[in-house]
mmCIF file of C-alpha atoms in Angstrom:
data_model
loop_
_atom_site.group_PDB
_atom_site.id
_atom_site.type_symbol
_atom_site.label_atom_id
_atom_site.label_comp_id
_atom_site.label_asym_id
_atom_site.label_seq_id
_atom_site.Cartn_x
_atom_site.Cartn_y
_atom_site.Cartn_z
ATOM 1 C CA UNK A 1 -5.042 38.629 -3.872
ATOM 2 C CA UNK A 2 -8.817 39.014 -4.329
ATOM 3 C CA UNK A 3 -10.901 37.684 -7.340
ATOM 4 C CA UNK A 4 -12.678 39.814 -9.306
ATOM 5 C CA UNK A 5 -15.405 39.214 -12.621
ATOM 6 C CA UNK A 6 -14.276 40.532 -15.838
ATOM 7 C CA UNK A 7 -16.823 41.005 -19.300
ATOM 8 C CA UNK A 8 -15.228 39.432 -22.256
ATOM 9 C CA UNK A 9 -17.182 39.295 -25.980
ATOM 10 C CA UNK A 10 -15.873 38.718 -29.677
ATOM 11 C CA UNK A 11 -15.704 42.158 -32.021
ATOM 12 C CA UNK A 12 -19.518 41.377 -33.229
ATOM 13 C CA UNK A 13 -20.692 41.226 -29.783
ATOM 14 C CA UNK A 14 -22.405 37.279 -30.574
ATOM 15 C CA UNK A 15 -20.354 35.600 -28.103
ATOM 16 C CA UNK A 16 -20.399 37.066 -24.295
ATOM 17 C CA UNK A 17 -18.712 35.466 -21.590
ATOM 18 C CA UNK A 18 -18.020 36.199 -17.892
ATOM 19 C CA UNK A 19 -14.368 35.260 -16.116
ATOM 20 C CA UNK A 20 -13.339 34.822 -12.410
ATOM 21 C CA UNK A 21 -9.794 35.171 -11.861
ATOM 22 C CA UNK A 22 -6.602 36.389 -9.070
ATOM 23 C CA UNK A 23 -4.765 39.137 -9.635
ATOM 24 C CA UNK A 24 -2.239 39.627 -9.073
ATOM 25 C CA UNK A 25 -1.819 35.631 -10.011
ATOM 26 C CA UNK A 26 0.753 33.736 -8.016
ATOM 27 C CA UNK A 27 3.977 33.903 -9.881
ATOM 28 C CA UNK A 28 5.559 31.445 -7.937
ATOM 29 C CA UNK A 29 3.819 28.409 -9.016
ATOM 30 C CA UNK A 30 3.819 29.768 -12.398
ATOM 31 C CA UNK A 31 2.608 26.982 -15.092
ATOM 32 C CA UNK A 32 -0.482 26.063 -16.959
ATOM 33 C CA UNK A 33 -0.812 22.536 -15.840
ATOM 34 C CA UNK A 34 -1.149 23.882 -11.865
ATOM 35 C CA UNK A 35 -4.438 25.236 -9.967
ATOM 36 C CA UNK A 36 -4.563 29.288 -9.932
ATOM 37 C CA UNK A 37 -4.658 32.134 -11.798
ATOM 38 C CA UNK A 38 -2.527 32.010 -14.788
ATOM 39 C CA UNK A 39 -1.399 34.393 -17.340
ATOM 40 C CA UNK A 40 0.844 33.031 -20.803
ATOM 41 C CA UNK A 41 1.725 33.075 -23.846
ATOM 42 C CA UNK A 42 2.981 30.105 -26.052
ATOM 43 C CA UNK A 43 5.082 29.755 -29.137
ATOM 44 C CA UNK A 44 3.048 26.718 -30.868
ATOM 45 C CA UNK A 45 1.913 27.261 -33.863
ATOM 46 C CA UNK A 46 -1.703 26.801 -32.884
ATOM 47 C CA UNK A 47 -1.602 29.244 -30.347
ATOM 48 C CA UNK A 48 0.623 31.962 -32.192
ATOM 49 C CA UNK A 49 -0.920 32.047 -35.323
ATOM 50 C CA UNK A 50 -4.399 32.696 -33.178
ATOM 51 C CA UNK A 51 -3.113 35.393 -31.559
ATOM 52 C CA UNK A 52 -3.728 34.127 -28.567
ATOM 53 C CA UNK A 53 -3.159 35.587 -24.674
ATOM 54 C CA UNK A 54 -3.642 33.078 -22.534
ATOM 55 C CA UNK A 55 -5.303 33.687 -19.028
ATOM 56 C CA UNK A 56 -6.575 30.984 -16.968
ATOM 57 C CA UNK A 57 -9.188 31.100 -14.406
ATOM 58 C CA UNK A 58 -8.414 28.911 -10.880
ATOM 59 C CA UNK A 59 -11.173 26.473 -12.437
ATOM 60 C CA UNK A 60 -12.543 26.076 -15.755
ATOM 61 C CA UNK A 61 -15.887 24.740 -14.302
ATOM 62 C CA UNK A 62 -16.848 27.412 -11.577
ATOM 63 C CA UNK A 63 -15.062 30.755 -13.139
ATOM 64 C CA UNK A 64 -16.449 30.640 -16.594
ATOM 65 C CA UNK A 65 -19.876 31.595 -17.561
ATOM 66 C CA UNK A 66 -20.638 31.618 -21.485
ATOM 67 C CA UNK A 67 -23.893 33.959 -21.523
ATOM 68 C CA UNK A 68 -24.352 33.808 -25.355
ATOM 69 C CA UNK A 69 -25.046 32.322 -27.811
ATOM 70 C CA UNK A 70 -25.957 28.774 -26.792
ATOM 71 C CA UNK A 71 -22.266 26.254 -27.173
ATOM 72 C CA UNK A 72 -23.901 24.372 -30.450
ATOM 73 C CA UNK A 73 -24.088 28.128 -32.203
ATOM 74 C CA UNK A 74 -19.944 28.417 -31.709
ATOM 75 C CA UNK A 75 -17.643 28.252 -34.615
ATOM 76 C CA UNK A 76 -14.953 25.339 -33.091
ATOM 77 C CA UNK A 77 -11.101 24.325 -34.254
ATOM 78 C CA UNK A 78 -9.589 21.239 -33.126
ATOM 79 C CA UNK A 79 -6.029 20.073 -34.302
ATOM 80 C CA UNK A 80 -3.727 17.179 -33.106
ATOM 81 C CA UNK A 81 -5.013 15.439 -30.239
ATOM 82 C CA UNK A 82 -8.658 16.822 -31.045
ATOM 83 C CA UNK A 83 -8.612 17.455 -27.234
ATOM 84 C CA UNK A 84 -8.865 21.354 -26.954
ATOM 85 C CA UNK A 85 -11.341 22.888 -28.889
ATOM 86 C CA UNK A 86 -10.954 26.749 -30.080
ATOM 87 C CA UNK A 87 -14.298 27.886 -30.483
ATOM 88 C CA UNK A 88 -14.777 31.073 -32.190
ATOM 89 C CA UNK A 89 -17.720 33.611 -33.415
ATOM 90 C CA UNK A 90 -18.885 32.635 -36.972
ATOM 91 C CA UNK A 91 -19.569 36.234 -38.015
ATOM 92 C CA UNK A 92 -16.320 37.978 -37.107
ATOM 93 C CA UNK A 93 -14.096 35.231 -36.577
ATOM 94 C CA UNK A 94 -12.467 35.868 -33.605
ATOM 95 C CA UNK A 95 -11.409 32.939 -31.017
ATOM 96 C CA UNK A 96 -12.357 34.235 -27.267
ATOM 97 C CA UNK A 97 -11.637 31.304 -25.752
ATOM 98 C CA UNK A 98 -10.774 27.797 -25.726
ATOM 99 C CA UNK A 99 -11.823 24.937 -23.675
ATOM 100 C CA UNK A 100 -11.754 20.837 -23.281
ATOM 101 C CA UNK A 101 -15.313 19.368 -21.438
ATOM 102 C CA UNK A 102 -18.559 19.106 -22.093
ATOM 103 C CA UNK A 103 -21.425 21.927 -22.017
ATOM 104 C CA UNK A 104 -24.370 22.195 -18.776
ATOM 105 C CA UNK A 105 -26.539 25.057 -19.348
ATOM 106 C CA UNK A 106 -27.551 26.970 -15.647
ATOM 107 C CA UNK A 107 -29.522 29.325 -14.636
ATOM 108 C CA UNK A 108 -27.511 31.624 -12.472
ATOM 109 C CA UNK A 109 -27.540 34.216 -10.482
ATOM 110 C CA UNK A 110 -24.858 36.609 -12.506
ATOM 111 C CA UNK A 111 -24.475 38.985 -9.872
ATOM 112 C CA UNK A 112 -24.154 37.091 -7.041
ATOM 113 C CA UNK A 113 -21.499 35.073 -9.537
ATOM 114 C CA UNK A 114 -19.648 38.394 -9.795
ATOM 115 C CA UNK A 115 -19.406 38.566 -5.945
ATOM 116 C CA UNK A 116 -21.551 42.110 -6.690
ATOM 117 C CA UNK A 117 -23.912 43.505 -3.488
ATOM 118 C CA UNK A 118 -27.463 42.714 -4.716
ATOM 119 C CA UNK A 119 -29.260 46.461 -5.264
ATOM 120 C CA UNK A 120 -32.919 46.487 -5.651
ATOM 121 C CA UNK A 121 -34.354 45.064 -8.938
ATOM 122 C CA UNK A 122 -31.645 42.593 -9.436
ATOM 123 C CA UNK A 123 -30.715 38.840 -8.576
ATOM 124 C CA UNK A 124 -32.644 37.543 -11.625
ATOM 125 C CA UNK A 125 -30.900 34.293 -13.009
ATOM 126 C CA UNK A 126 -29.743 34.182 -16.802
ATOM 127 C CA UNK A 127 -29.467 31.293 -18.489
ATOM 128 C CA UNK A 128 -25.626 30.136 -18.633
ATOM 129 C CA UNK A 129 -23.181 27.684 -19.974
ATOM 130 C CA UNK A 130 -20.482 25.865 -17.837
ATOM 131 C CA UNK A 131 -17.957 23.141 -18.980
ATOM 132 C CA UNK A 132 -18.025 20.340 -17.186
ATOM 133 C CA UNK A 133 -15.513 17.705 -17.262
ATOM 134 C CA UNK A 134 -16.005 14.893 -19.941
ATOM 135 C CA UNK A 135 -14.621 11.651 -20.904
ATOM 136 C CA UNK A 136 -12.809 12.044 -24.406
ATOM 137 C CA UNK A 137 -11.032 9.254 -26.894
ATOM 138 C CA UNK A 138 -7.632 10.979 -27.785
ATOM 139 C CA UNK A 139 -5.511 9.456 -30.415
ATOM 140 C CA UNK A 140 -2.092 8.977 -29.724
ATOM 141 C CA UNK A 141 0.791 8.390 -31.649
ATOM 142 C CA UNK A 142 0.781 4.316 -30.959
ATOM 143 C CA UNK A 143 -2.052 4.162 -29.512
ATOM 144 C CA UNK A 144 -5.702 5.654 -28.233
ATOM 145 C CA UNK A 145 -6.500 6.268 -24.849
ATOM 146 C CA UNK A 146 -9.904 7.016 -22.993
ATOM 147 C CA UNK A 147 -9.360 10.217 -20.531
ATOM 148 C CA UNK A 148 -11.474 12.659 -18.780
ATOM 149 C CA UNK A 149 -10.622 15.973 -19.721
ATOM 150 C CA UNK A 150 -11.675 20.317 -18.487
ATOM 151 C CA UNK A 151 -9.933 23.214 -18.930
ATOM 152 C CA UNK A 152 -10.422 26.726 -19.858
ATOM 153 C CA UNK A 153 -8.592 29.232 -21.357
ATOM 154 C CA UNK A 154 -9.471 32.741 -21.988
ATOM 155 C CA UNK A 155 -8.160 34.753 -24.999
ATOM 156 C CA UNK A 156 -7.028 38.085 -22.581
ATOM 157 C CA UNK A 157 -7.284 40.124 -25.673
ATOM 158 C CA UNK A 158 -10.967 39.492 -25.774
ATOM 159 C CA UNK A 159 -11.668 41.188 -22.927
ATOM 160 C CA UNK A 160 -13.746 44.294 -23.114
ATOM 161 C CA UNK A 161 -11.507 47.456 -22.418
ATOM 162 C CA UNK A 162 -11.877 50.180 -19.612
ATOM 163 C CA UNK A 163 -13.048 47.833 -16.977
ATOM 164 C CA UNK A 164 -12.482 48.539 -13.505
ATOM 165 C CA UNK A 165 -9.149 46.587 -12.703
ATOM 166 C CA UNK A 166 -8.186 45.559 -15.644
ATOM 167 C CA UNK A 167 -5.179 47.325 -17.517
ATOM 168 C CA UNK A 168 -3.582 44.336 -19.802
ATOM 169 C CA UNK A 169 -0.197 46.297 -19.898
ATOM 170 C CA UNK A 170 0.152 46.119 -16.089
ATOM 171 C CA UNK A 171 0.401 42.310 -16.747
ATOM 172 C CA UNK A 172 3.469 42.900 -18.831
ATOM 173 C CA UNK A 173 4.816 45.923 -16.714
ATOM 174 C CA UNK A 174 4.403 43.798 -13.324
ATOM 175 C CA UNK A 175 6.337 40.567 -14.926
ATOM 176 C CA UNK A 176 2.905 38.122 -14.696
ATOM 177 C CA UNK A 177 2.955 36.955 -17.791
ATOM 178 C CA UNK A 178 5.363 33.743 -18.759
ATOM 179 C CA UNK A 179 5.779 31.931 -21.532
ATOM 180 C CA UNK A 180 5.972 28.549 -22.875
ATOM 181 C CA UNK A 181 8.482 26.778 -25.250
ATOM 182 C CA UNK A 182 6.133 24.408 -27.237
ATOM 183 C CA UNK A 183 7.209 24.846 -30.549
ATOM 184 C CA UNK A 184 8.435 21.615 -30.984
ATOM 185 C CA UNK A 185 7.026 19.402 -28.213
ATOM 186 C CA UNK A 186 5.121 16.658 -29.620
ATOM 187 C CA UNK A 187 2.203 16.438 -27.712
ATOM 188 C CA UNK A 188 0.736 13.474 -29.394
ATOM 189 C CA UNK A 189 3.474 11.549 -28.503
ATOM 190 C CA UNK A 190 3.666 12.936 -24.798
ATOM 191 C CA UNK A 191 3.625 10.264 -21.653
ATOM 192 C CA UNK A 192 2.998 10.705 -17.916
ATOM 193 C CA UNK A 193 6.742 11.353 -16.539
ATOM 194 C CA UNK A 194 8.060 12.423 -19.865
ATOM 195 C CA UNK A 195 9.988 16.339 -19.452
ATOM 196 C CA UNK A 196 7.276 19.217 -19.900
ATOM 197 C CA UNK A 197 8.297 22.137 -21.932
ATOM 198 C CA UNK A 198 10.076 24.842 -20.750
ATOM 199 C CA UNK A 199 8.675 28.387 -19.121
ATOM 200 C CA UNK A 200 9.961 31.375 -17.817
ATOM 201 C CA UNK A 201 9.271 35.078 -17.002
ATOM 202 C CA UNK A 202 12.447 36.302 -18.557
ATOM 203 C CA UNK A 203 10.504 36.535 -22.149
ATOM 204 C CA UNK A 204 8.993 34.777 -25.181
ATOM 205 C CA UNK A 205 11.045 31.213 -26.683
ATOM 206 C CA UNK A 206 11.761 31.349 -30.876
ATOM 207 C CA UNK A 207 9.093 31.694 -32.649
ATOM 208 C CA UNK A 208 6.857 33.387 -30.208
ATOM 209 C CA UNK A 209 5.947 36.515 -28.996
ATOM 210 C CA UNK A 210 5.856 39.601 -26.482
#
């Protein structure tokens, strides 16, 4: 498995983004709440009416780089716990990814990020964004709670097509995408040692989708 830099952007071209991730991802410690490279789709509401295609870089932190436009320019959508946020681009509307943390702008080294050989001319450092983990109130349904919270999920459809190594129906094809059955879990009311929803390869729960 080797990890390789993929270009993602929303259908205006405002917001540009860079991605780390593992393919093929390890399929046999599929699930969203474990370290790795992991590719899903869920049937909650939130996530099904956004169309969304879930693939999630080994660490939100050091595998994301938002290159524009600066974090406080992004359209963002929270719902329930007001823990994940879905930013998306205020011109064309569309939600390339969505993320819980706080923003540290960076100036890095893109290339050398991408794991690319430095050719003549380049190594410049671009100013980047990167979440970082941050402490959060989070309402829940007896009670509020102070917890520190980062993650990062990419919207897969968002990524820019014809990209060396990337061929989104190979995901399918190859059986590396799972899904989740969140329909009705009630995360507000979810405890430490409570049952986590269900997932499995063999295809999408009601009210999701392939």
């Amino acid at each position: 498995m080797a990890s390789k830099a993929f270009h993602g952007s929303c259908h205006c071209g405002s917001i540009q983004y860079l991605v780390r991730v593992t393919l093929p991802p390890d399929t046999t410690n599929a699930s969203p709440f474990t370290p790795g490279t992991h590719i899903y789709k869920c049937n909650c509401t939130t996530c099904h009416k956004a169309g969304f295609f879930h693939l999630r870089p080994n660490s939100a932190s050091e595998d994301f780089l938002l290159l524009s436009p600066n974090p406080s320019e992004l359209g963002d959508y929270s719902c329930l716990t007001k823990q994940m946020h879905w930013y998306f681009c205020k011109t064309c509307g569309v939600k390339p990814f969505c993320g819980a943390g706080g923003w540290v702008k960076e100036e890095v080294d893109v290339n050398a990020w991408k794991g690319e050989e430095k050719r003549d001319g380049e190594g410049k450092k671009k100013t980047a964004w990167k979440l970082t983990t941050k402490e959060v109130e989070i309402e829940k349904a007896d009670r509020k709670i102070k917890k520190e919270v980062l993650s990062l999920n990419v919207n897969a459809t968002t990524l820019d097509a014809r990209q060396e190594g990337l061929d989104l129906r190979e995901w399918h094809e190859k059986k590396w995408v799972f899904y989740l059955d969140v329909l009705d879990f009630d995360v507000s009311s979810y405890k430490e040692g409570m049952p986590m929803p269900a997932m499995g390869f063999e295809g999408p729960y009601p009210g999701g989708m392939y």
